[in-house]
Coordinates of C-alpha atoms in Angstrom, one line a residue:
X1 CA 0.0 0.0 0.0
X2 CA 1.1 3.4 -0.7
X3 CA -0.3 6.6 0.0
X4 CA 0.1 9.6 -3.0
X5 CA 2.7 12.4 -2.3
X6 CA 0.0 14.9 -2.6
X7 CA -2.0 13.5 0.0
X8 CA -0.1 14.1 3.2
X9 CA 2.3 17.0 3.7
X10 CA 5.6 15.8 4.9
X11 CA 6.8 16.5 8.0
X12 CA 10.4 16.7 8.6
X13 CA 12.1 13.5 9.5
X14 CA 15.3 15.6 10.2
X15 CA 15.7 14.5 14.1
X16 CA 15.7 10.5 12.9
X17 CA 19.3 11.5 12.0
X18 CA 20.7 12.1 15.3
X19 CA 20.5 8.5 16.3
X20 CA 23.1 8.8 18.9
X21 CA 23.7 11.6 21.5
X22 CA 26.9 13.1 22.6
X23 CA 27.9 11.6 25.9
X24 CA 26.4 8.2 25.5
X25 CA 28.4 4.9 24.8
X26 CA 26.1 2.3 26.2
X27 CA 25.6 1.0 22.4
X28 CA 28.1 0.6 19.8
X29 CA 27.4 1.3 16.1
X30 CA 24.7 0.5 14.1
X31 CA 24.8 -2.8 11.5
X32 CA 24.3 -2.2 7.7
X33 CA 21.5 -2.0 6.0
X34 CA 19.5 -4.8 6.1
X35 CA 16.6 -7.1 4.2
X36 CA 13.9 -9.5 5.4
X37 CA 14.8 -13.0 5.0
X38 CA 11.5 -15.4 5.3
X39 CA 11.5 -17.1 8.7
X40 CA 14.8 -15.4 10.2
X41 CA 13.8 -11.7 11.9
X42 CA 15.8 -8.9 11.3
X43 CA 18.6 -8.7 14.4
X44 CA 18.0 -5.2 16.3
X45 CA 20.7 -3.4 18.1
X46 CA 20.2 -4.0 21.9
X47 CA 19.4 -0.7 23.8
X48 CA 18.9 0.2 27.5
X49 CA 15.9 0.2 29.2
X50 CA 15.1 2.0 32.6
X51 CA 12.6 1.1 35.3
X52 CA 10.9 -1.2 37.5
X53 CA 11.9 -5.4 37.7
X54 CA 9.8 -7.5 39.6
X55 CA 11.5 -11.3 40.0
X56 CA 9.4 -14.1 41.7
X57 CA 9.6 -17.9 41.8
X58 CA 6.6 -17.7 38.9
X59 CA 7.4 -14.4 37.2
X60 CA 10.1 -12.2 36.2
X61 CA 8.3 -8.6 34.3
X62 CA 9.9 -5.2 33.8
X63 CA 7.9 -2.2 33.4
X64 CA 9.7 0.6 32.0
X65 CA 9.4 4.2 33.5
X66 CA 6.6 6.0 32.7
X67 CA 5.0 3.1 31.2
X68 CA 2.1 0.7 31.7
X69 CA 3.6 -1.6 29.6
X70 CA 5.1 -5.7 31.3
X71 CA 7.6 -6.8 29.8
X72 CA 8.9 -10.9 30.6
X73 CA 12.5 -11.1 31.5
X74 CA 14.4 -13.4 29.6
X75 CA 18.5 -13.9 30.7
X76 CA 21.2 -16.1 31.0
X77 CA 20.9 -18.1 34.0
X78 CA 23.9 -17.0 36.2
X79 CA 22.0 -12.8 35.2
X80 CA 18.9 -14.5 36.7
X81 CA 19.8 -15.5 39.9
X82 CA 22.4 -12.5 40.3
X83 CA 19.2 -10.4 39.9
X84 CA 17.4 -12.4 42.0
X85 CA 20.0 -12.3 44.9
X86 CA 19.6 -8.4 44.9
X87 CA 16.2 -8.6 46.1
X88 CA 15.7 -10.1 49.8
X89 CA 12.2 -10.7 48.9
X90 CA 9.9 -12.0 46.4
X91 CA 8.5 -10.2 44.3
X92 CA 10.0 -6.9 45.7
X93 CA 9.9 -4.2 43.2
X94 CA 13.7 -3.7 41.9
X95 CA 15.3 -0.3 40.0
X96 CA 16.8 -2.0 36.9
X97 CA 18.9 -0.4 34.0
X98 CA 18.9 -3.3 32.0
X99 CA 20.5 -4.2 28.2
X100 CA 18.9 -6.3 25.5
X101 CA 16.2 -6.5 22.5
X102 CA 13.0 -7.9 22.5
X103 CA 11.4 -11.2 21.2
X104 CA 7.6 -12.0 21.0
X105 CA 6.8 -14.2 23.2
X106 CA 6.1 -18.4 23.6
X107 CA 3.0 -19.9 23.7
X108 CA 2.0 -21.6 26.6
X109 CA 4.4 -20.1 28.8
X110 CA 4.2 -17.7 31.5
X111 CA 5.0 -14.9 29.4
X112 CA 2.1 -15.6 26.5
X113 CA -0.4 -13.0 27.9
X114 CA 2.6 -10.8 27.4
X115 CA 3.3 -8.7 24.4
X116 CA 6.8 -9.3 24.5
X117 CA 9.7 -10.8 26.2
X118 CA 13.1 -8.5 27.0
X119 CA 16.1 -10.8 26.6
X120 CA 19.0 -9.4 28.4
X121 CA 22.2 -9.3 27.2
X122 CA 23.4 -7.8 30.0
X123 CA 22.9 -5.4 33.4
X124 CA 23.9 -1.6 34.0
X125 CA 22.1 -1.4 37.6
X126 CA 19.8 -3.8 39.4
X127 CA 18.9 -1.9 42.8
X128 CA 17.1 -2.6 46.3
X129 CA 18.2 0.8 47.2
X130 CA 15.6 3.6 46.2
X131 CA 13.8 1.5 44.1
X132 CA 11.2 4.9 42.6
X133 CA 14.4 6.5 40.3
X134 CA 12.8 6.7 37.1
X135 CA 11.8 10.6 38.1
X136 CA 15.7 11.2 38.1
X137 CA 17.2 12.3 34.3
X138 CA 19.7 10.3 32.6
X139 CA 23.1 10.0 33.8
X140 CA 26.8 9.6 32.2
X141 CA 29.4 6.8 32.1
X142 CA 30.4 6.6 35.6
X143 CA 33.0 4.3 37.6
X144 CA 33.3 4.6 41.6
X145 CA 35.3 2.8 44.7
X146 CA 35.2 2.7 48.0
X147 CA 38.1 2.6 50.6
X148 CA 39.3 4.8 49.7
X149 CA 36.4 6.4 47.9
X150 CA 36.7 7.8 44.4
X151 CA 34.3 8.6 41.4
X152 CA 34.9 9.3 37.8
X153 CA 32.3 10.9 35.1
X154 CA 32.8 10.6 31.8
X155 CA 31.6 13.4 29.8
X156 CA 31.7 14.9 26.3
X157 CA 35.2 15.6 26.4
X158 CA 36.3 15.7 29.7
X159 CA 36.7 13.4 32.9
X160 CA 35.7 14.2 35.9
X161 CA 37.3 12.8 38.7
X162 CA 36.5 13.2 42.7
X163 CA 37.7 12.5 46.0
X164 CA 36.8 13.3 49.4
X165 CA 39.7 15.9 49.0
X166 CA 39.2 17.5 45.6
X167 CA 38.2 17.1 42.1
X168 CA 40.2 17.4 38.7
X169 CA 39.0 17.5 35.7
X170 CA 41.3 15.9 33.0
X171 CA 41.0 15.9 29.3
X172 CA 39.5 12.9 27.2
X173 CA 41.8 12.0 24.7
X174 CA 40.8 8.7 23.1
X175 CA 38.4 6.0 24.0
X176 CA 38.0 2.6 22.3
X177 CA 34.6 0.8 22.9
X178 CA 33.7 -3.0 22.3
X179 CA 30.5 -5.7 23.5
X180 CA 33.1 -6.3 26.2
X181 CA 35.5 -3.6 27.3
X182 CA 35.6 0.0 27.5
X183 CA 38.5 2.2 27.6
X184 CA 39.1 5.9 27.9
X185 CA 41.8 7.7 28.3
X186 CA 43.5 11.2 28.9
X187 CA 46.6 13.0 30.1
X188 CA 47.0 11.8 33.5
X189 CA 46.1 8.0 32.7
X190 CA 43.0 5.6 32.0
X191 CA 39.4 3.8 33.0
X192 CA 39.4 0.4 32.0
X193 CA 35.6 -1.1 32.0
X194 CA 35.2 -4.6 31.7
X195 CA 32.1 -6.3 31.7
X196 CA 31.5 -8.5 34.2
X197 CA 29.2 -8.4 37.3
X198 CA 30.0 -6.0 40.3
X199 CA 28.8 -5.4 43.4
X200 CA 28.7 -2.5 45.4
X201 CA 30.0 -3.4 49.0
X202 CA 28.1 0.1 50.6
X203 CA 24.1 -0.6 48.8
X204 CA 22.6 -3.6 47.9
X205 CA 23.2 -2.9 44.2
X206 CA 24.8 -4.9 41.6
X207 CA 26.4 -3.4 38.6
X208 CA 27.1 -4.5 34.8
X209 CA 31.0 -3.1 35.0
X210 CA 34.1 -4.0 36.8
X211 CA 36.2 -0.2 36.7
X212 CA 40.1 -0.5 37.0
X213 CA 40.9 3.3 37.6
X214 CA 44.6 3.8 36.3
X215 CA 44.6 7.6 37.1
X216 CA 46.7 7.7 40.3
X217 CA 49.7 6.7 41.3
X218 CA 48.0 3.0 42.5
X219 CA 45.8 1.1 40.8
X220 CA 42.2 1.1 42.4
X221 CA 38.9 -1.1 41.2
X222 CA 35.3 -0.6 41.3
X223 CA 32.0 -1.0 39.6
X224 CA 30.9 1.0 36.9
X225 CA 27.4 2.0 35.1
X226 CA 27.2 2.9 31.3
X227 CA 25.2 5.9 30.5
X228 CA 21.3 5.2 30.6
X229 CA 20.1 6.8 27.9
X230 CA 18.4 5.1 25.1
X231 CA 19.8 6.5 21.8
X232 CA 17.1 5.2 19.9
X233 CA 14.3 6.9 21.2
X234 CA 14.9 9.3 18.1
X235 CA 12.4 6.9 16.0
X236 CA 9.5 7.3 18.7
X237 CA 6.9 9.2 17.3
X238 CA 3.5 9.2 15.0
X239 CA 3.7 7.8 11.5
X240 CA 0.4 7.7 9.1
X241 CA -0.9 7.7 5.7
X242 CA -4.0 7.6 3.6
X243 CA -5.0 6.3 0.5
X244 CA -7.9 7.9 -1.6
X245 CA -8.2 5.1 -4.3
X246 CA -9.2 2.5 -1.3
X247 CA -12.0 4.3 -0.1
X248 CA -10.1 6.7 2.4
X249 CA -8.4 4.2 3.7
X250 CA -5.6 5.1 6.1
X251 CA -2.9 3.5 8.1
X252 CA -1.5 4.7 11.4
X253 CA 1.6 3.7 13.3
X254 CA 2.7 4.5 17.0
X255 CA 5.7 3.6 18.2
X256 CA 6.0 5.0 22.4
X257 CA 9.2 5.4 24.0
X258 CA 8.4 2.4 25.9
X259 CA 9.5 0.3 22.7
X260 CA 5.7 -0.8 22.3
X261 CA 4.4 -0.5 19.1
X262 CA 0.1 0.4 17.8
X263 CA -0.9 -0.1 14.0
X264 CA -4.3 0.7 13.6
X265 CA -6.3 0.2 10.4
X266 CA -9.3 2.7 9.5
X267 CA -11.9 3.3 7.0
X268 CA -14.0 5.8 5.7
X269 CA -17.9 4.6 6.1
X270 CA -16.9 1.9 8.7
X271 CA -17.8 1.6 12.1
X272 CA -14.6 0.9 14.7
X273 CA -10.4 0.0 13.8
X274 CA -8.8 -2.6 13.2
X275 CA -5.4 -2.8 15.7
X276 CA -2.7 -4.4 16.1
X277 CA -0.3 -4.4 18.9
X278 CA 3.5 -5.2 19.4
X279 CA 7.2 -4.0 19.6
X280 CA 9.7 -1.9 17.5
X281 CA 13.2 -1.6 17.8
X282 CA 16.2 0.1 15.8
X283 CA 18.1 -2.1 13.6
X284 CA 20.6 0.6 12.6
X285 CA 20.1 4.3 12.1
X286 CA 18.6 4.2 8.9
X287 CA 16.2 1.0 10.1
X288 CA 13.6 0.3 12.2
X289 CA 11.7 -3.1 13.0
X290 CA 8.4 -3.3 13.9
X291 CA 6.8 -6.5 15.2
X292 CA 3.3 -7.0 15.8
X293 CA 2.2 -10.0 18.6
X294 CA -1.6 -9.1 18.8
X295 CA -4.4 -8.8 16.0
X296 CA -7.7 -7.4 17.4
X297 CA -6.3 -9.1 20.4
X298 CA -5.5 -12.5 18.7
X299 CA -1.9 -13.8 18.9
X300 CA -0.6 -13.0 15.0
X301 CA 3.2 -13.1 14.4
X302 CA 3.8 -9.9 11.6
X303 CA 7.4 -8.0 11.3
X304 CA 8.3 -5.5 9.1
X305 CA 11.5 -3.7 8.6
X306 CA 11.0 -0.1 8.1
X307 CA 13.8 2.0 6.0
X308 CA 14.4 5.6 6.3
X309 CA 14.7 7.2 3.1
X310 CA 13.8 10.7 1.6
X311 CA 12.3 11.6 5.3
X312 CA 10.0 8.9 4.9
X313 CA 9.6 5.3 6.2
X314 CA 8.9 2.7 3.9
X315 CA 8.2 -1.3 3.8
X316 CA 7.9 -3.5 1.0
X317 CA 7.7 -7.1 2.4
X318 CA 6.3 -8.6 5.6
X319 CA 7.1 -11.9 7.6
X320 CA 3.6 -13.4 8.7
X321 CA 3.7 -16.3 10.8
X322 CA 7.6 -16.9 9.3
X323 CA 5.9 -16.6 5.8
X324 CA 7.4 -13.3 4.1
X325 CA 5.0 -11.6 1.4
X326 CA 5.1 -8.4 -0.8
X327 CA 3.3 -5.2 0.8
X328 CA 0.8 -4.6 -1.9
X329 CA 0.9 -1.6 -4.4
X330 CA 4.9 -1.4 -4.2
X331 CA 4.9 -1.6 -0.4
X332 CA 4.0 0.8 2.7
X333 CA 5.3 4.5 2.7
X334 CA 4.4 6.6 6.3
X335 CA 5.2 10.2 6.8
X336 CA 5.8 11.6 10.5
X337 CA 2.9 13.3 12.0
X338 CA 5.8 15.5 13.9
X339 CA 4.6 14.5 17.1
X340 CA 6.9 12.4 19.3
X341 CA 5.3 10.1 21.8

């Protein structure tokens, strides 16, 4: 389905551009462009997710901030009952930064009422302390130790670095990121990140990153927490368009900064919408995958993978139920309503 340039004015796509933020590092760069393959989904870049985790004998959800929305947890087994440890109690609401993409979920599982499962790749925070921090604003790289106590923030170009005595600032020179290890560096020495699970001897906290701070005259370790902003938040927004040789038929498309995803069919003349409900995710900068879990309700397996071109997203195939078809009429071309969500 496509909808005729004269139609819908376009609204300016421009901020899709900026699909990472100075000061963030928590995800690395973006894969090529991609293609569906029937049966095999597209493979999303994992991002981070803020808010509340809930683990319990029967159920592990996540609810991110500001957000009605469940999640099921899905992680390695030694993540689990890391997580798990954290909270002394069942069921004990949890502040979790976590890393990963999402799946749909199994049938006849726990998780099946569920829209989607998160599967975690890995942890930045999982906390008992002050569980309610979703009111507080995203934070920077930071690395910390205790006895003695020291913190380091990593900003744009600059690391910050405090002790009970005084803080320095030093300049950021170079910084070299992989899946596993992070290192930056400046004038007066380096932060070496490496990911592995660390706790914090002072909280009941339990971090993603094991800090080895090589910027005094002794080497000193701690924990460490990647920044927690989601870089791909850039795609949330309103997408629609409408076709006046089907009857005014129009398409509309809402992807929330939640990561859940609304589709809802409408037509001129008929009662009510038909609406489907799922996920999205960024594949890389210039792509974005949308799958659907629910039809009217009723579990329906659809993905499509959305490309960025000329300020527009468009979609020419489908996977249904690991079947791919052709979108008809050349395939499915939204504009941005300029509204982000």
């Amino acid at each position: 389905m496509k909808a005729s340039n004269a139609l819908i004015p376009l609204s300016t796509l421009l901020f899709l551009q900026a699909c990472s933020s100075p000061g963030t590092d928590n995800q690395l760069p973006g894969k090529q462009e991609v293609t569906l393959v029937s049966t095999e989904t597209a493979v999303p870049q994992t991002f981070i997710t803020r808010g509340s985790l809930v683990i319990g004998p029967d159920s592990r959800t996540f609810t991110p901030c500001g957000s009605s929305q469940q999640y099921w947890i899905q992680a390695r087994p030694e993540l689990l009952q890391a997580m798990d440890k954290v909270s002394p109690d069942n069921y004990q609401p949890l502040y979790a930064e976590l890393i990963g993409h999402l799946v749909p979920t199994i049938q006849n599982t726990p998780s099946h009422d569920l829209e989607a499962q998160f599967i975690v790749s890995n942890i930045n925070i999982v906390t008992a302390e002050n569980p309610n921090r979703c009111y507080t604003k995203p934070v920077n790289t930071r690395a910390f130790g205790n006895e003695p106590f020291w913190a380091l923030t990593i900003e744009k170009q600059h690391m910050l670095y405090q002790t009970p005595e005084s803080d320095s600032t030093f300049n950021l020179t170079n910084k070299k990121l992989t899946s596993d290890k992070r290192e930056y560096s400046s004038d007066k020495g380096e932060l070496q990140l490496t990911k592995t699970l660390c706790a914090d001897t002072m909280s009941d906290t339990l971090y993603g990153w094991k800090a080895t701070n090589k910027l005094t005259n002794r080497k000193l370790d701690g924990c460490a927490s990647l920044s927690n902003m989601d870089t791909t938040l850039n795609w949330s927004g309103n997408y629609s368009a409408t076709s006046t040789k089907n009857g005014g038929f129009s398409i509309s498309l809402t992807m929330k900064e939640d990561h859940s995803a609304t589709i809802t069919y409408s037509s001129e003349g008929t009662v009510g919408s038909t609406i489907e409900r799922g996920f999205w995710q960024q594949v890389n900068p210039k792509q974005v995958q949308v799958i659907m879990t629910r039809y009217q309700g009723q579990r329906l397996i659809s993905e499509r993978l959305f490309t960025l071109s000329d300020g527009k997203l468009e979609a020419k195939e489908e996977i249904i139920n690991g079947n791919k078809y052709p979108i008809a009429d050349g395939g499915l071309v939204l504009y941005s309503e300029g509204s982000s969500n």
